[in-house]
Every structure is written in C-alpha cells, then in structure tokens.
Amino acid sequence: IEFWEIWPPNDRKQARGKCLDAWKKAHAERDAALVIGHVQSLKNGSWTKDGGQFVPAPLTYLNGRRWEGAQVIEMRPSGLLAGAI
C-alpha cells in the first residue's frame, strides 16, 4: 500500500503484515487521502527534527489512528514568484 511506501525509512519501520491488518481494522482506506497527506506533512515537517528521532513506528501510528482530527498543512510556494505558479 502507498502508506508503507511513503513511510520514512527508520529502525521502527517493521511489521508490514501487522500494519496491513491495522489499516484494515481502522478502515483507513476510506480516509486514505487524509492518512497519506498527514504522513507526508509530518514527514516533511516535525518528523525531520533531530534526524528523524520522532518518527513513530507505522503500527503505532495506525493503531493510534493519529490521522483523526489532524490538519494537513498544505505546503504552498512563497516568495517573489509565489503567485506566478
């Protein structure tokens, strides 16, 4: 699944089969766009701090349904040519 592919590589990225089971149990497919967007925003934001020290295990993320209530921050271009794109 795309979720697994976009998850940043680290020593906590384990248990792919269990993650798939948790994905199904959480019915995350119906929120797939939100989940993927949330992971992408964290991956490009707070998870980059201290060399990725704060990236949780994907199974922890799924079991905790951490995407629920999350606001995905859309990255927008800024600067002189921001309105030209």
Short mmCIF file of N, CA and C in Angstrom, two decimals:
data_model
loop_
_atom_site.label_atom_id
_atom_site.label_comp_id
_atom_site.label_asym_id
_atom_site.label_seq_id
_atom_site.Cartn_x
_atom_site.Cartn_y
_atom_site.Cartn_z
N ILE A 1 0.84 -1.20 0.00
CA ILE A 1 0.00 0.00 0.00
C ILE A 1 0.87 1.25 0.00
N GLU A 2 0.32 2.31 -0.49
CA GLU A 2 1.05 3.56 -0.59
C GLU A 2 1.54 4.04 0.77
N PHE A 3 0.74 3.79 1.80
CA PHE A 3 1.12 4.18 3.17
C PHE A 3 2.51 3.66 3.51
N TRP A 4 2.75 2.40 3.23
CA TRP A 4 4.03 1.78 3.56
C TRP A 4 5.16 2.39 2.73
N GLU A 5 4.87 2.69 1.48
CA GLU A 5 5.89 3.22 0.58
C GLU A 5 6.34 4.62 0.97
N ILE A 6 5.43 5.44 1.47
CA ILE A 6 5.80 6.82 1.81
C ILE A 6 6.36 6.95 3.22
N TRP A 7 6.20 5.92 4.04
CA TRP A 7 6.71 5.98 5.41
C TRP A 7 8.22 6.12 5.38
N PRO A 8 8.78 7.06 6.13
CA PRO A 8 10.23 7.25 6.09
C PRO A 8 10.98 6.03 6.62
N PRO A 9 12.09 5.70 5.97
CA PRO A 9 12.86 4.55 6.45
C PRO A 9 13.50 4.85 7.80
N ASN A 10 13.34 3.93 8.72
CA ASN A 10 13.98 4.02 10.03
C ASN A 10 13.91 2.66 10.69
N ASP A 11 14.52 2.51 11.86
CA ASP A 11 14.56 1.21 12.51
C ASP A 11 13.20 0.79 13.08
N ARG A 12 12.24 1.70 13.14
CA ARG A 12 10.90 1.37 13.66
C ARG A 12 9.95 0.91 12.55
N LYS A 13 10.38 1.02 11.30
CA LYS A 13 9.53 0.62 10.18
C LYS A 13 9.60 -0.90 10.06
N GLN A 14 8.68 -1.55 10.78
CA GLN A 14 8.63 -3.00 10.87
C GLN A 14 7.18 -3.46 10.82
N ALA A 15 7.00 -4.76 10.79
CA ALA A 15 5.69 -5.40 10.91
C ALA A 15 4.72 -4.99 9.81
N ARG A 16 5.15 -5.12 8.57
CA ARG A 16 4.31 -4.72 7.44
C ARG A 16 2.96 -5.45 7.44
N GLY A 17 2.98 -6.74 7.73
CA GLY A 17 1.74 -7.51 7.77
C GLY A 17 0.79 -7.03 8.86
N LYS A 18 1.33 -6.75 10.02
CA LYS A 18 0.52 -6.23 11.12
C LYS A 18 -0.02 -4.84 10.79
N CYS A 19 0.78 -4.05 10.07
CA CYS A 19 0.32 -2.73 9.64
C CYS A 19 -0.86 -2.86 8.69
N LEU A 20 -0.80 -3.81 7.79
CA LEU A 20 -1.90 -4.03 6.86
C LEU A 20 -3.16 -4.43 7.62
N ASP A 21 -3.00 -5.30 8.62
CA ASP A 21 -4.15 -5.69 9.45
C ASP A 21 -4.71 -4.49 10.20
N ALA A 22 -3.84 -3.65 10.75
CA ALA A 22 -4.28 -2.45 11.48
C ALA A 22 -4.97 -1.48 10.53
N TRP A 23 -4.45 -1.35 9.30
CA TRP A 23 -5.04 -0.49 8.27
C TRP A 23 -6.48 -0.93 8.01
N LYS A 24 -6.66 -2.24 7.83
CA LYS A 24 -7.99 -2.78 7.56
C LYS A 24 -8.91 -2.61 8.77
N LYS A 25 -8.40 -2.90 9.94
CA LYS A 25 -9.20 -2.79 11.16
C LYS A 25 -9.68 -1.35 11.39
N ALA A 26 -8.83 -0.39 11.06
CA ALA A 26 -9.17 1.02 11.26
C ALA A 26 -10.02 1.58 10.12
N HIS A 27 -10.26 0.74 9.10
CA HIS A 27 -10.99 1.19 7.91
C HIS A 27 -10.33 2.44 7.33
N ALA A 28 -9.01 2.43 7.33
CA ALA A 28 -8.24 3.59 6.89
C ALA A 28 -8.37 3.83 5.39
N GLU A 29 -8.81 2.83 4.65
CA GLU A 29 -8.94 3.01 3.20
C GLU A 29 -9.89 4.15 2.86
N ARG A 30 -10.95 4.29 3.64
CA ARG A 30 -11.90 5.37 3.37
C ARG A 30 -11.31 6.75 3.64
N ASP A 31 -10.25 6.79 4.46
CA ASP A 31 -9.56 8.05 4.77
C ASP A 31 -8.16 8.06 4.18
N ALA A 32 -7.92 7.25 3.16
CA ALA A 32 -6.56 7.07 2.64
C ALA A 32 -5.90 8.39 2.26
N ALA A 33 -6.63 9.27 1.58
CA ALA A 33 -6.05 10.54 1.16
C ALA A 33 -5.63 11.37 2.37
N LEU A 34 -6.45 11.38 3.42
CA LEU A 34 -6.12 12.12 4.63
C LEU A 34 -4.91 11.50 5.33
N VAL A 35 -4.89 10.18 5.44
CA VAL A 35 -3.77 9.49 6.09
C VAL A 35 -2.48 9.78 5.35
N ILE A 36 -2.49 9.61 4.03
CA ILE A 36 -1.30 9.83 3.23
C ILE A 36 -0.85 11.29 3.33
N GLY A 37 -1.80 12.21 3.25
CA GLY A 37 -1.47 13.63 3.38
C GLY A 37 -0.89 13.97 4.73
N HIS A 38 -1.43 13.36 5.77
CA HIS A 38 -0.95 13.61 7.13
C HIS A 38 0.48 13.09 7.29
N VAL A 39 0.71 11.87 6.82
CA VAL A 39 2.05 11.30 6.92
C VAL A 39 3.04 12.16 6.12
N GLN A 40 2.64 12.59 4.93
CA GLN A 40 3.52 13.42 4.11
C GLN A 40 3.86 14.73 4.82
N SER A 41 2.85 15.36 5.44
CA SER A 41 3.11 16.64 6.12
C SER A 41 4.02 16.45 7.33
N LEU A 42 3.85 15.36 8.06
CA LEU A 42 4.73 15.09 9.20
C LEU A 42 6.13 14.73 8.74
N LYS A 43 6.18 13.95 7.67
CA LYS A 43 7.46 13.51 7.10
C LYS A 43 8.28 14.71 6.63
N ASN A 44 7.61 15.72 6.14
CA ASN A 44 8.28 16.92 5.66
C ASN A 44 8.35 18.01 6.72
N GLY A 45 7.87 17.72 7.92
CA GLY A 45 7.83 18.73 8.97
C GLY A 45 8.48 18.24 10.25
N SER A 46 7.65 18.00 11.26
CA SER A 46 8.16 17.70 12.60
C SER A 46 8.96 16.41 12.69
N TRP A 47 8.73 15.47 11.80
CA TRP A 47 9.49 14.22 11.86
C TRP A 47 10.93 14.38 11.42
N THR A 48 11.27 15.48 10.80
CA THR A 48 12.64 15.68 10.33
C THR A 48 13.56 16.17 11.45
N LYS A 49 12.97 16.60 12.56
CA LYS A 49 13.77 17.11 13.67
C LYS A 49 14.68 16.03 14.24
N ASP A 50 15.84 16.44 14.62
CA ASP A 50 16.82 15.56 15.28
C ASP A 50 17.06 14.26 14.51
N GLY A 51 17.18 14.38 13.21
CA GLY A 51 17.50 13.21 12.38
C GLY A 51 16.40 12.18 12.31
N GLY A 52 15.17 12.59 12.48
CA GLY A 52 14.05 11.66 12.40
C GLY A 52 13.79 10.88 13.68
N GLN A 53 14.31 11.37 14.77
CA GLN A 53 14.18 10.71 16.07
C GLN A 53 12.71 10.52 16.48
N PHE A 54 11.83 11.40 16.01
CA PHE A 54 10.45 11.38 16.47
C PHE A 54 9.49 10.68 15.52
N VAL A 55 10.02 9.95 14.55
CA VAL A 55 9.17 9.18 13.64
C VAL A 55 8.70 7.93 14.40
N PRO A 56 7.39 7.78 14.59
CA PRO A 56 6.91 6.61 15.31
C PRO A 56 6.93 5.37 14.43
N ALA A 57 6.70 4.25 15.03
CA ALA A 57 6.51 3.02 14.26
C ALA A 57 5.20 3.15 13.49
N PRO A 58 5.16 2.71 12.25
CA PRO A 58 3.91 2.82 11.49
C PRO A 58 2.74 2.09 12.17
N LEU A 59 3.04 0.98 12.86
CA LEU A 59 1.98 0.25 13.55
C LEU A 59 1.41 1.09 14.70
N THR A 60 2.26 1.81 15.39
CA THR A 60 1.81 2.70 16.46
C THR A 60 0.92 3.80 15.90
N TYR A 61 1.34 4.36 14.77
CA TYR A 61 0.57 5.41 14.11
C TYR A 61 -0.83 4.89 13.73
N LEU A 62 -0.87 3.72 13.13
CA LEU A 62 -2.15 3.17 12.69
C LEU A 62 -3.04 2.78 13.87
N ASN A 63 -2.47 2.09 14.84
CA ASN A 63 -3.27 1.68 16.00
C ASN A 63 -3.80 2.88 16.78
N GLY A 64 -3.03 3.97 16.80
CA GLY A 64 -3.46 5.18 17.48
C GLY A 64 -4.36 6.06 16.65
N ARG A 65 -4.58 5.67 15.40
CA ARG A 65 -5.42 6.43 14.47
C ARG A 65 -5.05 7.92 14.52
N ARG A 66 -3.77 8.17 14.41
CA ARG A 66 -3.23 9.52 14.61
C ARG A 66 -3.66 10.52 13.56
N TRP A 67 -4.18 10.05 12.47
CA TRP A 67 -4.65 10.97 11.42
C TRP A 67 -5.98 11.60 11.78
N GLU A 68 -6.72 10.99 12.70
CA GLU A 68 -8.05 11.50 13.06
C GLU A 68 -7.91 12.85 13.76
N GLY A 69 -8.61 13.82 13.26
CA GLY A 69 -8.57 15.15 13.83
C GLY A 69 -7.34 15.94 13.42
N ALA A 70 -6.51 15.33 12.58
CA ALA A 70 -5.30 16.01 12.15
C ALA A 70 -5.62 17.01 11.06
N GLN A 71 -4.88 18.06 11.06
CA GLN A 71 -4.99 19.05 10.00
C GLN A 71 -3.76 18.91 9.13
N VAL A 72 -3.99 18.65 7.87
CA VAL A 72 -2.89 18.53 6.94
C VAL A 72 -2.55 19.93 6.45
N ILE A 73 -1.33 20.32 6.66
CA ILE A 73 -0.89 21.64 6.24
C ILE A 73 -0.37 21.53 4.81
N GLU A 74 -1.01 22.25 3.94
CA GLU A 74 -0.61 22.23 2.54
C GLU A 74 0.58 23.15 2.36
N MET A 75 1.62 22.61 1.78
CA MET A 75 2.81 23.41 1.54
C MET A 75 2.58 24.27 0.31
N ARG A 76 2.70 25.55 0.45
CA ARG A 76 2.50 26.47 -0.66
C ARG A 76 3.79 27.22 -0.93
N PRO A 77 4.01 27.51 -2.20
CA PRO A 77 5.23 28.27 -2.52
C PRO A 77 5.15 29.66 -1.93
N SER A 78 6.28 30.16 -1.55
CA SER A 78 6.32 31.53 -1.02
C SER A 78 7.43 32.29 -1.71
N GLY A 79 7.41 33.55 -1.54
CA GLY A 79 8.45 34.37 -2.14
C GLY A 79 7.95 35.19 -3.30
N LEU A 80 8.86 35.70 -4.04
CA LEU A 80 8.56 36.63 -5.12
C LEU A 80 7.65 36.04 -6.18
N LEU A 81 7.86 34.80 -6.56
CA LEU A 81 7.07 34.20 -7.65
C LEU A 81 5.92 33.33 -7.15
N ALA A 82 5.54 33.45 -5.89
CA ALA A 82 4.50 32.59 -5.31
C ALA A 82 3.21 32.64 -6.10
N GLY A 83 2.78 33.79 -6.56
CA GLY A 83 1.52 33.89 -7.28
C GLY A 83 1.62 33.52 -8.75
N ALA A 84 2.82 33.28 -9.23
CA ALA A 84 3.03 33.01 -10.65
C ALA A 84 2.86 31.54 -11.00
N ILE A 85 2.71 30.71 -10.04
CA ILE A 85 2.64 29.26 -10.31
C ILE A 85 1.20 28.82 -10.41
#
